[in-house]
Coordinates of C-alpha atoms and ligand atoms in Angstrom, one line a residue:
M1 CA 66.0 97.8 130.7
E2 CA 69.8 98.9 131.1
H3 CA 70.3 101.1 128.4
I4 CA 73.9 99.5 127.0
E5 CA 76.2 102.6 125.8
S6 CA 77.6 101.0 122.5
P7 CA 81.7 100.5 122.7
V8 CA 83.0 103.3 120.5
A9 CA 79.9 105.8 121.9
E10 CA 83.1 107.7 123.7
F11 CA 84.2 108.3 120.9
L12 CA 81.9 109.6 118.6
K13 CA 81.5 112.6 120.5
S14 CA 84.1 114.8 118.6
P15 CA 85.6 114.7 115.1
K16 CA 88.4 112.5 114.1
I17 CA 91.6 111.7 112.0
A18 CA 90.6 108.1 110.2
Y19 CA 94.5 106.7 110.0
F20 CA 94.4 104.1 107.4
S21 CA 97.2 100.8 107.2
M22 CA 97.0 97.4 105.7
E23 CA 99.1 96.3 108.7
I24 CA 99.7 97.8 112.3
G25 CA 101.9 96.6 114.6
I26 CA 100.5 97.0 118.1
L27 CA 100.9 94.1 120.2
N28 CA 103.5 91.4 119.9
D29 CA 100.7 88.7 119.6
M30 CA 98.2 89.9 117.7
H31 CA 100.2 89.1 114.1
T32 CA 98.8 92.0 112.2
Y33 CA 101.5 93.2 110.9
S34 CA 105.3 92.0 109.0
G35 CA 107.7 94.5 109.0
G36 CA 108.5 98.6 109.0
L37 CA 104.9 99.5 107.8
G38 CA 103.1 97.9 110.3
V39 CA 105.4 99.1 113.1
L40 CA 106.0 102.7 112.1
A41 CA 101.1 102.1 112.0
G42 CA 100.9 101.1 115.8
D43 CA 103.8 104.1 116.7
T44 CA 101.6 106.3 115.4
I45 CA 98.8 105.4 117.3
R46 CA 100.9 104.4 120.5
S47 CA 102.5 108.5 120.3
A48 CA 98.8 109.5 119.1
A49 CA 97.4 107.8 122.5
D50 CA 100.0 109.5 124.6
L51 CA 99.5 113.1 123.0
K52 CA 95.8 112.8 123.5
I53 CA 95.2 113.3 119.6
P54 CA 92.2 113.1 118.0
L55 CA 92.9 109.8 116.0
L56 CA 91.1 106.3 115.4
A57 CA 93.1 103.4 113.3
V58 CA 91.0 101.6 110.7
T59 CA 92.9 97.9 109.0
L60 CA 92.2 94.3 108.4
L61 CA 92.2 91.3 111.1
S62 CA 94.7 89.5 109.7
K63 CA 93.0 86.7 111.8
K64 CA 96.1 84.3 110.4
G65 CA 98.6 87.0 110.1
Y66 CA 101.7 87.1 109.2
F67 CA 103.7 84.0 109.4
R68 CA 106.4 81.4 111.4
Q69 CA 109.5 81.7 110.9
A70 CA 110.9 78.5 110.8
I71 CA 115.1 78.2 109.1
D72 CA 117.5 75.3 108.7
P73 CA 120.9 74.2 109.6
A74 CA 121.3 74.6 106.0
G75 CA 119.4 78.0 106.0
N76 CA 116.1 77.1 104.5
Q77 CA 112.9 79.6 105.4
S78 CA 109.6 77.5 105.8
E79 CA 106.2 79.5 107.0
G80 CA 104.3 78.4 109.8
P81 CA 100.6 79.3 110.2
A82 CA 100.2 82.5 112.4
D83 CA 97.0 82.9 113.8
W84 CA 95.6 84.9 116.6
D85 CA 92.4 84.8 118.6
P86 CA 91.1 88.1 118.0
A87 CA 88.0 87.7 121.3
K88 CA 91.5 87.3 123.4
F89 CA 92.3 91.0 122.7
T90 CA 89.8 93.0 121.2
E91 CA 86.2 93.3 121.0
P92 CA 83.2 92.7 118.7
L93 CA 81.2 95.7 117.7
P94 CA 78.0 94.5 115.8
E95 CA 77.8 97.2 113.2
K96 CA 77.2 95.7 109.8
I97 CA 78.0 97.0 106.0
Y98 CA 77.9 95.3 102.8
L99 CA 80.4 96.4 100.2
E100 CA 79.8 94.5 96.8
I101 CA 82.8 92.2 95.6
E102 CA 83.0 90.2 92.4
G103 CA 78.5 90.7 92.1
R104 CA 78.7 89.4 95.6
H105 CA 77.3 91.0 98.6
V106 CA 79.8 90.7 101.5
A107 CA 78.9 91.7 104.9
V108 CA 82.1 93.6 106.5
K109 CA 82.4 93.6 110.3
A110 CA 84.9 95.3 112.7
W111 CA 86.8 94.5 116.2
L112 CA 87.6 97.1 118.8
F113 CA 90.6 97.5 120.1
V114 CA 91.8 100.7 122.1
Q115 CA 95.2 102.0 122.7
K116 CA 94.8 103.3 126.0
S117 CA 97.7 105.8 127.2
I118 CA 99.0 106.1 130.7
T119 CA 98.5 110.0 129.4
G120 CA 94.3 109.0 129.9
G121 CA 94.7 109.1 125.7
K122 CA 92.9 107.1 123.6
V123 CA 92.9 105.7 120.0
P124 CA 90.2 103.1 118.7
I125 CA 91.6 101.0 116.1
L126 CA 88.9 98.9 113.6
F127 CA 90.6 95.3 112.3
L128 CA 88.1 94.9 109.8
D129 CA 86.5 90.9 109.8
T130 CA 84.0 89.3 106.6
D131 CA 85.0 85.8 108.0
L132 CA 81.0 86.0 108.8
P133 CA 78.6 82.6 108.5
E134 CA 76.8 84.8 106.0
N135 CA 79.5 85.3 103.4
A136 CA 80.6 83.3 100.8
Q137 CA 83.6 80.6 101.8
T138 CA 85.7 82.6 99.3
D139 CA 84.8 86.4 101.3
R140 CA 84.6 84.8 104.7
E141 CA 88.6 84.6 103.7
I142 CA 90.3 87.8 102.6
T143 CA 91.0 88.8 106.0
W144 CA 92.7 86.0 106.7
H145 CA 96.5 86.5 105.4
L146 CA 98.4 89.8 105.4
Y147 CA 100.2 90.2 102.2
G148 CA 99.0 86.6 101.5
G149 CA 97.1 85.1 97.9
D150 CA 97.3 86.6 94.2
E151 CA 96.8 89.5 92.8
R152 CA 93.2 89.7 93.1
Y153 CA 93.0 88.6 96.6
R154 CA 95.1 91.8 97.2
L155 CA 92.4 94.0 95.3
K156 CA 89.4 92.6 97.6
Q157 CA 91.7 93.3 100.6
E158 CA 92.4 96.4 99.5
I159 CA 88.0 97.2 98.3
V160 CA 87.1 95.9 102.4
L161 CA 90.2 98.1 103.6
G162 CA 89.5 101.9 102.1
M163 CA 86.0 101.0 100.8
G164 CA 85.1 98.8 103.7
G165 CA 86.5 101.1 106.0
V166 CA 84.7 104.3 105.3
R167 CA 81.4 102.8 105.8
I168 CA 82.4 101.4 109.0
L169 CA 83.3 104.7 109.9
R170 CA 80.3 106.5 109.0
K171 CA 78.0 103.3 110.1
L172 CA 79.5 104.1 113.4
G173 CA 78.3 107.4 113.5
F174 CA 82.0 108.6 113.5
D175 CA 82.5 112.5 112.2
I176 CA 86.1 111.9 109.8
R177 CA 87.9 115.7 109.6
K178 CA 90.6 113.6 107.2
Y179 CA 91.5 110.3 106.0
H180 CA 95.3 109.1 106.2
M181 CA 96.2 106.9 103.9
N182 CA 99.7 105.0 105.2
E183 CA 100.9 104.1 101.5
G184 CA 98.8 102.9 98.8
H185 CA 96.6 100.2 99.8
A186 CA 94.4 102.4 101.4
S187 CA 93.7 104.8 98.4
L188 CA 90.5 103.1 97.6
L189 CA 88.9 105.0 100.3
T190 CA 89.1 107.8 97.8
L191 CA 86.7 106.7 95.3
E192 CA 84.3 106.4 98.7
L193 CA 84.5 109.5 99.2
L194 CA 84.2 110.8 95.5
L195 CA 80.6 108.6 95.6
E196 CA 79.5 109.8 99.0
H197 CA 80.3 113.5 97.6
Q198 CA 78.9 113.8 94.2
R199 CA 77.9 117.1 92.9
D200 CA 74.3 117.6 91.8
I201 CA 74.5 116.9 87.8
E202 CA 72.2 120.0 87.4
S203 CA 74.3 122.4 89.3
V204 CA 78.1 121.3 86.5
W205 CA 78.4 122.3 82.9
D206 CA 80.4 118.9 82.0
E207 CA 79.0 115.7 84.0
D208 CA 82.4 114.5 84.5
L209 CA 82.4 117.4 87.2
V210 CA 79.6 115.0 89.4
W211 CA 83.2 113.9 90.9
D212 CA 83.9 117.1 93.5
V213 CA 87.7 115.3 92.6
D214 CA 88.8 119.0 94.9
K215 CA 86.5 118.2 98.0
V216 CA 87.7 114.5 98.6
K217 CA 91.1 116.4 98.2
E218 CA 91.3 118.2 100.9
M219 CA 89.7 115.5 103.3
C220 CA 93.0 113.2 102.5
V221 CA 96.8 113.2 103.8
F222 CA 98.8 110.4 102.2
T223 CA 102.0 108.7 103.1
T224 CA 103.5 107.3 100.8
H225 CA 106.9 104.7 101.9
T226 CA 108.0 103.2 98.3
P227 CA 110.6 105.2 96.3
V228 CA 110.4 102.7 93.5
E229 CA 107.6 102.0 90.7
A230 CA 107.9 98.5 91.4
G231 CA 107.2 98.5 94.9
H232 CA 103.2 100.1 94.5
D233 CA 100.1 98.4 93.6
R234 CA 99.0 98.4 90.6
F235 CA 95.6 96.3 89.0
S236 CA 94.2 95.9 85.1
Y237 CA 91.1 97.5 84.7
E238 CA 89.6 94.5 83.6
L239 CA 89.7 92.7 86.9
V240 CA 89.1 95.5 88.8
K241 CA 85.5 95.7 86.5
D242 CA 85.4 92.1 87.6
V243 CA 86.3 92.5 91.4
L244 CA 84.8 96.1 92.1
G245 CA 82.5 96.4 89.3
E246 CA 82.1 100.1 87.5
I247 CA 81.8 102.3 90.4
I248 CA 83.0 105.8 88.8
P249 CA 82.5 105.4 85.1
L250 CA 86.2 103.9 84.1
R251 CA 86.9 107.1 81.9
V252 CA 87.1 108.8 85.5
L253 CA 88.4 106.0 87.3
K254 CA 91.7 105.8 84.3
K255 CA 92.0 110.0 84.3
L256 CA 92.5 109.7 88.4
A257 CA 94.3 106.3 88.6
G258 CA 96.8 106.7 85.3
Q259 CA 95.1 105.0 81.5
E260 CA 97.0 101.0 82.0
K261 CA 96.3 100.4 85.1
L262 CA 94.9 101.4 88.2
N263 CA 98.0 102.4 90.0
M264 CA 96.9 102.6 93.9
T265 CA 99.4 105.6 94.6
H266 CA 98.5 107.8 91.7
L267 CA 95.1 107.9 92.4
A268 CA 95.7 108.8 96.3
L269 CA 98.2 111.4 95.0
N270 CA 95.5 112.9 92.8
L271 CA 92.4 112.4 95.3
T272 CA 95.3 114.2 98.1
E273 CA 95.9 117.6 98.9
Y274 CA 98.8 116.8 101.5
V275 CA 101.0 113.9 100.2
N276 CA 104.7 113.4 102.4
G277 CA 107.7 111.2 102.2
V278 CA 109.3 109.8 105.3
A279 CA 112.9 110.6 105.6
K280 CA 114.2 114.1 103.5
K281 CA 115.8 112.0 100.7
H282 CA 112.4 110.1 100.5
K283 CA 110.9 113.8 99.4
E284 CA 112.9 114.4 96.8
V285 CA 113.5 110.6 94.9
S286 CA 109.4 111.0 94.7
M287 CA 109.4 114.1 93.5
M288 CA 111.4 112.5 90.8
M289 CA 109.6 109.1 90.3
F290 CA 106.5 111.7 90.6
P291 CA 106.4 114.3 88.2
G292 CA 104.5 117.1 88.6
Y293 CA 103.4 116.3 92.5
E294 CA 103.9 118.0 94.9
F295 CA 105.4 116.6 98.3
S296 CA 106.3 117.7 101.9
S297 CA 108.0 115.7 104.1
I298 CA 108.2 113.8 107.3
T299 CA 110.5 112.0 108.3
N300 CA 109.5 109.2 110.4
G301 CA 110.1 108.4 113.9
V302 CA 109.4 105.1 116.7
H303 CA 107.6 105.4 119.9
S304 CA 110.5 106.0 122.2
F305 CA 108.9 104.5 125.3
T306 CA 108.2 101.0 123.7
W307 CA 111.6 101.1 122.2
T308 CA 113.2 101.3 124.9
H309 CA 114.4 98.5 127.0
K310 CA 113.5 98.2 130.8
N311 CA 117.2 98.3 131.6
L312 CA 117.5 102.3 129.6
R313 CA 114.2 102.7 131.1
L314 CA 115.0 103.3 134.3
L315 CA 118.0 105.0 134.2
Y316 CA 115.9 107.7 131.6
D317 CA 113.6 107.5 135.2
K318 CA 116.5 108.5 137.8
H319 CA 118.2 110.9 135.7
L320 CA 115.9 112.5 132.9
P321 CA 111.8 112.2 134.6
G322 CA 109.1 112.9 132.3
W323 CA 111.0 111.3 128.8
A324 CA 109.4 109.2 127.9
N325 CA 105.7 111.3 126.6
E326 CA 108.9 114.4 126.3
P327 CA 111.6 112.9 124.6
E328 CA 113.3 116.3 123.8
L329 CA 114.8 115.5 127.6
F330 CA 117.1 113.5 126.2
V331 CA 119.1 117.3 125.1
R332 CA 120.1 116.3 129.0
V333 CA 121.5 113.1 128.4
D334 CA 124.5 114.5 129.7
R335 CA 123.1 113.9 133.4
L336 CA 123.4 110.3 131.9
P337 CA 126.5 109.0 134.4
E338 CA 128.8 107.2 131.8
D339 CA 129.1 104.1 134.3
E340 CA 125.3 103.8 134.8
L341 CA 124.9 103.9 130.6
W342 CA 127.5 101.0 130.3
A343 CA 125.8 98.6 133.2
A344 CA 122.7 98.9 131.1
H345 CA 124.5 97.9 127.9
M346 CA 125.6 95.9 128.9
A347 CA 122.7 93.9 131.1
C348 CA 121.1 94.1 127.8
K349 CA 123.6 92.4 125.7
R350 CA 123.5 89.7 128.8
E351 CA 120.0 89.5 128.0
L352 CA 121.0 88.7 123.8
I353 CA 124.1 87.2 124.4
D354 CA 121.8 84.5 126.6
L355 CA 119.4 84.0 124.3
V356 CA 121.8 83.1 120.8
N357 CA 123.8 80.7 122.8
R358 CA 120.7 79.2 124.7
K359 CA 118.7 79.2 120.6
T360 CA 121.4 78.8 117.8
G361 CA 124.2 76.7 120.4
S362 CA 126.9 79.3 119.3
S363 CA 129.7 80.5 122.0
M364 CA 129.2 83.9 122.2
N365 CA 130.2 86.4 125.0
C366 CA 129.7 89.7 126.6
D367 CA 133.1 91.2 126.2
T368 CA 133.3 91.0 121.9
L369 CA 132.2 93.7 120.2
T370 CA 128.9 92.6 118.6
I371 CA 127.3 93.9 115.4
G372 CA 123.2 94.0 114.9
F373 CA 120.9 93.2 111.5
A374 CA 117.9 92.7 111.6
R375 CA 114.8 93.6 109.0
R376 CA 113.2 91.8 106.4
A377 CA 114.8 89.7 103.7
T378 CA 115.0 91.1 100.1
A379 CA 117.0 92.3 97.8
Y380 CA 117.6 95.7 98.5
K381 CA 118.4 95.0 102.0
R382 CA 121.5 93.4 101.0
G383 CA 121.9 91.2 104.1
T384 CA 125.3 89.9 102.6
L385 CA 127.0 93.0 102.2
V386 CA 129.2 93.1 104.8
F387 CA 130.2 89.8 104.3
R388 CA 131.1 90.3 100.7
D389 CA 135.4 89.3 101.0
L390 CA 135.0 86.7 104.3
E391 CA 138.6 86.1 104.2
R392 CA 138.5 89.4 105.0
L393 CA 136.2 90.0 107.2
A394 CA 138.1 87.0 109.2
R395 CA 140.8 88.6 109.4
I396 CA 139.7 91.8 110.3
G397 CA 137.3 90.2 113.6
A398 CA 138.9 87.5 114.4
G399 CA 138.6 87.7 118.1
K400 CA 137.2 91.1 117.6
I401 CA 133.8 90.7 116.2
Q402 CA 130.2 88.8 116.8
L403 CA 128.0 89.2 114.2
V404 CA 123.7 88.1 115.1
F405 CA 121.4 88.6 112.2
A406 CA 117.2 88.1 111.8
G407 CA 114.2 88.6 109.0
K408 CA 111.7 87.1 107.9
A409 CA 111.7 86.7 103.5
H410 CA 107.8 86.7 102.5
P411 CA 107.3 83.5 101.6
K412 CA 107.5 84.5 97.5
D413 CA 109.9 86.3 97.9
T414 CA 112.9 84.0 96.3
P415 CA 115.8 86.5 96.5
G416 CA 115.1 87.0 99.7
K417 CA 115.2 83.9 100.9
A418 CA 118.2 82.8 98.8
G419 CA 119.5 85.8 100.8
I420 CA 118.9 84.0 104.2
K421 CA 120.4 80.7 102.8
K422 CA 123.8 83.1 101.0
I423 CA 123.8 84.2 105.5
F424 CA 123.3 80.8 106.6
D425 CA 126.2 79.8 104.5
C426 CA 128.9 82.6 105.1
I427 CA 127.7 82.1 108.9
A428 CA 129.2 78.7 108.8
G429 CA 132.7 79.4 106.5
L430 CA 133.3 82.3 109.6
K431 CA 133.5 79.3 111.8
G432 CA 136.1 79.1 114.6
K433 CA 137.5 83.3 113.3
V434 CA 134.5 85.2 113.8
E435 CA 131.3 84.0 115.9
A436 CA 128.5 84.6 114.0
A437 CA 124.5 83.6 114.4
Y438 CA 120.8 84.1 112.7
L439 CA 117.9 84.3 115.3
P440 CA 114.9 82.7 113.6
D441 CA 110.9 84.6 113.5
Y442 CA 111.7 87.8 113.9
D443 CA 109.5 90.2 115.2
M444 CA 108.8 93.1 117.9
E445 CA 109.8 91.5 120.8
L446 CA 112.8 90.0 119.1
A447 CA 113.6 93.8 117.7
L448 CA 113.9 95.5 121.0
T449 CA 116.5 92.1 122.8
L450 CA 118.3 92.9 119.6
V451 CA 118.5 97.0 119.6
S452 CA 119.5 97.3 122.8
G453 CA 121.6 94.2 123.0
V454 CA 124.2 95.1 120.3
D455 CA 127.4 97.1 120.2
I456 CA 126.4 99.0 116.6
W457 CA 123.4 98.8 114.4
L458 CA 124.7 97.7 111.2
N459 CA 122.2 98.8 108.4
T460 CA 123.2 98.2 104.4
P461 CA 120.6 98.8 102.3
R462 CA 120.9 100.0 98.8
P463 CA 120.4 103.4 98.0
P464 CA 117.3 104.8 96.9
R465 CA 115.7 102.2 98.2
E466 CA 115.0 102.7 102.0
A467 CA 112.8 105.5 102.5
S468 CA 113.4 105.8 106.1
G469 CA 114.4 103.3 108.0
T470 CA 113.3 103.3 111.7
S471 CA 115.1 100.1 113.5
G472 CA 118.0 102.2 113.8
M473 CA 116.2 104.7 115.6
K474 CA 115.0 101.8 118.1
A475 CA 118.9 101.1 118.5
A476 CA 119.3 105.1 119.3
H477 CA 117.1 104.9 122.5
N478 CA 119.1 102.5 123.8
G479 CA 122.5 103.8 123.3
V480 CA 123.5 101.4 120.0
P481 CA 125.0 103.9 117.9
N482 CA 124.1 103.4 113.9
F483 CA 126.7 102.0 110.9
S484 CA 125.0 102.5 108.5
I485 CA 124.5 103.7 103.9
L486 CA 123.8 107.0 103.8
D487 CA 120.2 106.5 102.7
G488 CA 117.4 107.6 104.7
W489 CA 116.7 108.9 107.9
W490 CA 120.9 108.3 108.5
I491 CA 121.0 111.4 106.1
E492 CA 119.9 113.1 108.7
G493 CA 120.6 110.7 112.3
H494 CA 124.3 111.0 111.0
I495 CA 127.3 113.1 113.0
E496 CA 130.7 110.7 111.1
G497 CA 132.4 110.0 114.2
Y498 CA 130.1 111.2 116.6
T499 CA 126.5 110.0 116.0
G500 CA 127.7 106.7 114.3
W501 CA 129.6 106.1 111.1
A502 CA 128.6 106.2 107.6
I503 CA 128.8 103.3 105.1
G504 CA 129.7 105.2 101.9
S505 CA 128.5 108.5 100.3
V506 CA 125.3 109.4 99.5
Y507 CA 123.7 108.1 96.0
T508 CA 123.1 111.2 93.7
E509 CA 120.7 110.7 90.8
G510 CA 122.0 109.9 87.9
A511 CA 125.6 108.7 88.9
D512 CA 126.9 106.2 86.8
V513 CA 127.8 103.6 89.3
T514 CA 127.1 100.0 88.4
E515 CA 125.3 97.7 91.5
E516 CA 128.4 96.0 91.5
E517 CA 130.8 98.7 92.0
R518 CA 128.3 100.3 94.1
D519 CA 129.1 97.2 96.5
A520 CA 132.4 97.5 96.0
Q521 CA 132.8 100.5 97.1
D522 CA 130.3 100.1 100.5
A523 CA 131.6 97.0 101.2
E524 CA 135.5 98.5 100.7
D525 CA 134.6 101.2 103.5
L526 CA 132.3 99.0 106.2
Y527 CA 135.5 96.9 106.1
R528 CA 138.3 100.2 106.5
K529 CA 136.0 101.6 108.6
L530 CA 135.7 99.1 111.0
E531 CA 138.9 97.7 111.0
E532 CA 140.5 101.2 111.4
I533 CA 138.1 102.9 113.7
I534 CA 134.8 101.4 115.0
I535 CA 137.7 98.6 116.6
P536 CA 140.1 100.4 118.1
T537 CA 137.6 102.8 119.7
Y538 CA 135.9 99.6 121.2
Y539 CA 138.5 98.0 122.8
N540 CA 141.1 101.0 123.6
N541 CA 139.3 104.3 123.8
R542 CA 135.9 103.1 125.9
H543 CA 135.5 107.1 126.9
L544 CA 134.9 107.7 124.1
W545 CA 132.4 105.4 123.0
I546 CA 130.1 106.0 125.6
R547 CA 130.6 109.5 125.0
I548 CA 129.0 107.9 121.8
M549 CA 125.7 106.9 122.9
Q550 CA 124.8 109.2 124.8
N551 CA 125.0 111.3 121.2
A552 CA 122.8 108.1 120.1
I553 CA 120.4 109.1 122.0
G554 CA 120.9 112.5 122.6
K555 CA 121.3 113.5 118.8
N556 CA 118.7 110.2 117.4
A557 CA 116.4 109.3 120.0
Y558 CA 116.0 113.3 120.7
Y559 CA 114.8 113.6 117.5
F560 CA 113.6 110.3 115.3
N561 CA 110.5 109.3 117.6
T562 CA 106.6 109.9 116.8
H563 CA 105.6 112.0 119.4
R564 CA 108.0 114.7 117.6
M565 CA 106.5 112.9 114.1
M566 CA 103.1 113.3 115.1
L567 CA 103.1 116.9 116.4
R568 CA 104.2 117.5 112.6
Y569 CA 101.6 115.8 111.0
V570 CA 99.1 118.0 113.5
T571 CA 100.8 121.1 112.6
E572 CA 101.2 120.5 108.8
A573 CA 98.6 117.5 108.1
Y574 CA 96.3 117.5 110.1
I575 CA 95.4 121.2 110.8
R576 CA 95.1 123.2 107.3
Ligands
PLP601 C1 111.2 98.1 113.8 C2 110.8 96.4 113.3 C3 111.1 96.2 111.4 C4 111.4 97.8 110.4 O1 113.3 97.5 110.3 P1 113.8 98.0 109.1 O2 115.2 98.7 109.9 O3 113.3 99.8 108.9 O4 113.2 98.2 108.0 C5 110.2 95.2 110.7 N1 110.3 94.0 111.7 C6 110.2 94.6 112.7 C7 109.2 92.9 113.4 C8 110.7 96.2 113.2 O5 110.5 95.6 115.2

């Protein structure tokens, strides 16, 4: 009989870095992502494959996806199913491991997807699945819904991701040199590693020293993404005991994960040697939030090829050949002829405007300065800031600007949903003065159409809550300048009037400004720059405008890409 080699065999030959993420945006039709975190994970994997970095990834199957968004004419979001068919995109692996959850044995298998690069690099992704006939129904559902269910459901998912992930890698025969936790969701993997690396009880003078914390620390890398306390997953110890049992003594666990509750971020911080924030400012904010821990920073990026529209790809191929695998070549952006860059941009813009008019019944046109805003609809993103003074916006913008919005609110995020409704009300309020529209069901495909088709990309988060932000980097890759609050990556990418424009000033800790005052100041600055600088430049100085587009590419896309980011992870975090 012919020997059939396991589909993972080729990846077992050399040691790997295992990248764990609750969500991964790898293909638009695999609904295993919800927003920025998952898209970043996908871009990380795409760059790792291009650069032939020996990495693999582990995530949940999320067979029922996140959700599809529909919005009624009044602006009420409703959620529809987003199932996807794993067999269409991935290959089931026969190996199986077991976890103990709520006292039951839960079987876990994995589906394999291989991200292949034209360079020949390959990165395997394992999608963990508990929907197996031998499991109890409630356990079968653990890997169904991305960010669905209650706390208990989330804890079960994080057990499958962290502990199940390590076990399946072991079962498959991988040699893992580093475990990289993309956000705290995966930090239970540290417990599995502690269980694996126990010291001999005879050799230690204190029984707690059985747990070889230093050994685990050496093996782990942790990237935090959340600059607010409330954003970190935490579970009561009653729940943990009930779901996970006491796999290591509670006394020891509390020392590592927090006395009151099991805080996933604390657990990761205490069991990781290399911890980083995702922008320089985010590192500072994290150090304030978690005193006593050492943080590094590696600013996020986006995958250049993925986030460049084909019209721009053709232009770059012609004048900057090799750019996709060497985004540093954007330094030669001045080679792009102005008229060709403008033509490529206008082709993208036509595609967007056609889509907006078709989908929303708007009557937008391609000659009007078009402003885009799309991201998760949640309070801190302040999607309604631009509408703070509708009359003023109408006066400044009538006949001169158009606005396009998109974004999903988490089904349980009531303020987020109210924000969408408010945007709809404002769009209606501007009717006849300023054309504005909201496109439903924001996803990666729509994101690319938006970031390449608008003239400026607006971002107005409440600082310091935008850890990095990445959609603005996508815009820059398409020659679209940013107009943004100075937070996250934009603090590093912004050169006023050169790569784009800032809104407001950099947030300083302890500044005595209320949210209301901050909103008022930011809106004032937004309106002023729009009226006095951005609109006049767009209509009266096209040459300067195109220079700014070139700078977005040459100064922002040049740096804010995942090729640069991954090379930093390799030299600073993976090889130590
Ligand atoms: C890039 C992207 C995001 C992240 O955008 P931010 O501006 O960083 O919040 C979210 N959702 C989708 C679909 C994306 O493509």
